[in-house]
Short mmCIF file of C-alpha atoms in Angstrom, two decimals:
data_model
loop_
_atom_site.label_atom_id
_atom_site.label_comp_id
_atom_site.label_asym_id
_atom_site.label_seq_id
_atom_site.Cartn_x
_atom_site.Cartn_y
_atom_site.Cartn_z
CA MET A 214 150.78 102.97 88.04
CA THR A 215 152.86 105.58 86.56
CA THR A 216 152.91 107.10 82.72
CA GLU A 217 156.18 107.42 81.26
CA HIS A 218 155.95 110.72 78.55
CA PHE A 219 158.76 110.74 75.80
CA PRO A 220 161.09 114.26 75.17
CA CYS A 221 159.39 116.01 72.85
CA LYS A 222 161.34 115.02 69.49
CA PRO A 223 160.34 117.19 66.50
CA TRP A 224 162.84 115.19 64.30
CA VAL A 225 160.62 112.32 64.67
CA SER A 226 157.13 114.20 63.60
CA PHE A 227 159.40 115.44 60.12
CA SER A 228 161.14 112.24 59.13
CA ILE A 229 157.44 110.77 59.41
CA VAL A 230 156.35 113.21 56.87
CA PHE A 231 158.95 113.48 54.86
CA ALA A 232 158.86 109.60 54.46
CA THR A 233 155.17 110.15 53.92
CA LEU A 234 155.35 112.83 51.44
CA GLY A 235 158.48 110.64 49.91
CA ALA A 236 156.42 107.60 49.53
CA LEU A 237 153.86 109.85 47.99
CA LEU A 238 155.77 111.56 45.13
CA MET A 239 157.18 107.87 44.03
CA LEU A 240 153.87 106.73 44.12
CA ILE A 241 152.43 109.52 41.51
CA ILE A 242 155.48 109.13 39.29
CA MET A 243 155.24 104.87 39.14
CA THR A 244 151.45 105.71 37.72
CA TYR A 245 152.47 108.65 35.72
CA TYR A 246 155.39 106.87 33.88
CA LYS A 247 152.74 103.50 34.04
CA GLU A 248 150.06 105.22 32.28
CA GLN A 249 152.49 106.60 29.55
CA LEU A 250 152.24 103.89 26.77
CA PRO A 251 155.01 103.03 24.26
CA SER A 252 155.22 105.27 20.42
CA ASP A 253 155.96 103.04 18.00
CA ILE A 254 158.76 105.13 15.59
CA ARG A 255 159.83 104.12 11.85
CA LEU A 256 161.90 106.62 10.18
CA PHE A 257 161.43 108.23 5.99
CA ASN A 258 165.00 109.61 4.34
CA GLU A 259 163.37 112.98 2.70
CA THR A 260 166.90 114.08 2.53
CA GLY A 261 167.29 112.82 -1.14
CA VAL A 262 170.88 110.70 0.14
CA GLU A 263 171.75 107.30 1.77
CA LEU A 264 172.23 107.70 5.62
CA GLN A 265 174.01 105.59 7.37
CA ASP A 266 174.78 104.60 11.33
CA ILE A 267 171.24 106.15 12.11
CA GLU A 268 170.34 106.39 15.68
CA VAL A 269 167.22 108.28 17.63
CA ASN A 270 166.54 108.36 20.61
CA GLY A 271 169.58 105.97 21.65
CA LYS A 272 168.04 103.25 19.26
CA ASN A 273 170.23 101.97 16.54
CA TYR A 274 167.99 102.08 12.69
CA GLY A 275 171.07 101.09 10.89
CA THR A 276 170.77 102.72 7.14
CA LEU A 277 168.28 104.15 5.09
CA ALA A 278 168.29 104.38 1.71
CA ALA A 279 166.87 107.77 -0.20
CA GLY A 280 162.73 107.84 0.16
CA ALA A 281 162.85 104.69 2.22
CA PHE A 282 160.92 104.19 5.13
CA THR A 283 162.47 101.56 8.15
CA MET A 284 160.85 98.93 10.21
CA TYR A 285 159.15 100.47 14.02
CA GLN A 286 160.96 100.21 17.23
CA SER A 287 158.63 100.69 19.97
CA HIS A 288 160.30 104.06 21.86
CA ALA A 289 158.68 104.39 26.02
CA MET A 290 158.82 108.26 25.91
CA ALA A 291 159.00 109.98 22.01
CA TYR A 292 158.05 113.42 21.52
CA ARG A 293 157.39 115.01 17.85
CA TYR A 294 160.97 115.80 17.41
CA ALA A 295 163.73 113.93 18.47
CA ASN A 296 167.44 113.28 19.07
CA VAL A 297 169.34 111.86 16.63
CA LYS A 298 172.89 111.27 15.52
CA LEU A 299 174.22 110.05 11.80
CA GLN A 300 176.44 110.30 9.33
CA MET A 301 174.89 111.33 5.94
CA LEU A 302 177.57 112.02 2.94
CA GLY A 303 180.26 111.50 4.65
CA LYS A 304 179.88 113.68 7.93
CA GLU A 305 178.29 112.97 11.21
CA VAL A 306 175.27 115.15 12.02
CA HIS A 307 173.86 115.08 15.27
CA MET A 308 170.15 116.93 16.14
CA ASP A 309 170.06 117.70 19.97
CA PRO A 310 166.84 118.67 21.25
CA ASP A 311 168.18 121.41 24.31
CA CYS A 312 164.71 120.61 26.08
CA TYR A 313 161.28 118.56 25.81
CA SER A 314 160.19 121.46 28.66
CA GLY A 315 156.07 122.12 27.03
CA GLU A 316 156.13 119.13 25.01
CA THR A 317 153.72 116.22 25.25
CA LEU A 318 154.82 112.47 24.78
CA LEU A 319 153.27 111.44 21.56
CA GLY A 320 151.68 108.22 23.34
CA LYS A 321 150.08 104.91 22.03
CA GLY A 322 150.08 104.39 18.24
CA ARG A 323 152.65 104.52 14.90
CA PHE A 324 154.53 107.70 14.06
CA THR A 325 157.02 108.23 11.54
CA TYR A 326 159.51 110.59 11.98
CA LYS A 327 160.58 112.72 8.90
CA ILE A 328 164.05 113.21 8.13
CA GLN A 329 165.04 116.38 6.09
CA LYS A 330 168.01 117.89 4.64
CA MET A 331 167.92 121.79 5.89
CA ALA A 332 169.38 124.15 3.39
CA GLY A 333 172.63 126.10 4.22
CA PRO A 334 176.48 125.44 4.15
CA GLU A 335 175.91 123.36 7.14
CA MET A 336 175.44 120.16 7.40
CA ALA A 337 172.24 119.52 9.23
CA VAL A 338 168.69 117.32 9.10
CA ASP A 339 165.36 118.22 10.74
CA VAL A 340 162.80 115.68 12.36
CA GLN A 341 159.33 115.56 12.45
CA ALA A 342 156.77 113.48 13.68
CA VAL A 343 153.47 112.78 11.92
CA LYS A 344 150.52 110.62 13.20
CA ASP A 345 150.61 106.93 11.01
CA PRO A 346 147.21 106.25 10.17
CA ASP A 347 145.98 103.00 11.82
#
């Protein structure tokens, strides 16, 4: 009997290691996102004027009277500030955070994004997340 030796193919070893690392990374990512529990978010309008066409993190909240709350909507990923588009006094207002680096998710629970009109000549709003009592 003769024993055949396969020629050394370093790309085979590299492929196996790369595939294993890729699978491990996917497992870690899937586990991380699976553990992230959604946040229930409502809005409170502290601007003193009616807000229309409100969209927060891609979710439509419609129109909101001054001093009023919306119903809660579930957000898979929510932070203490948000991407907000709305109409205020006939003008479009857009607040788009540059990045969420260093921020932690709000996580499971109920929160209110308080929308406030910022002082100054430009039409701008500030949004702050507040944890609601259980």
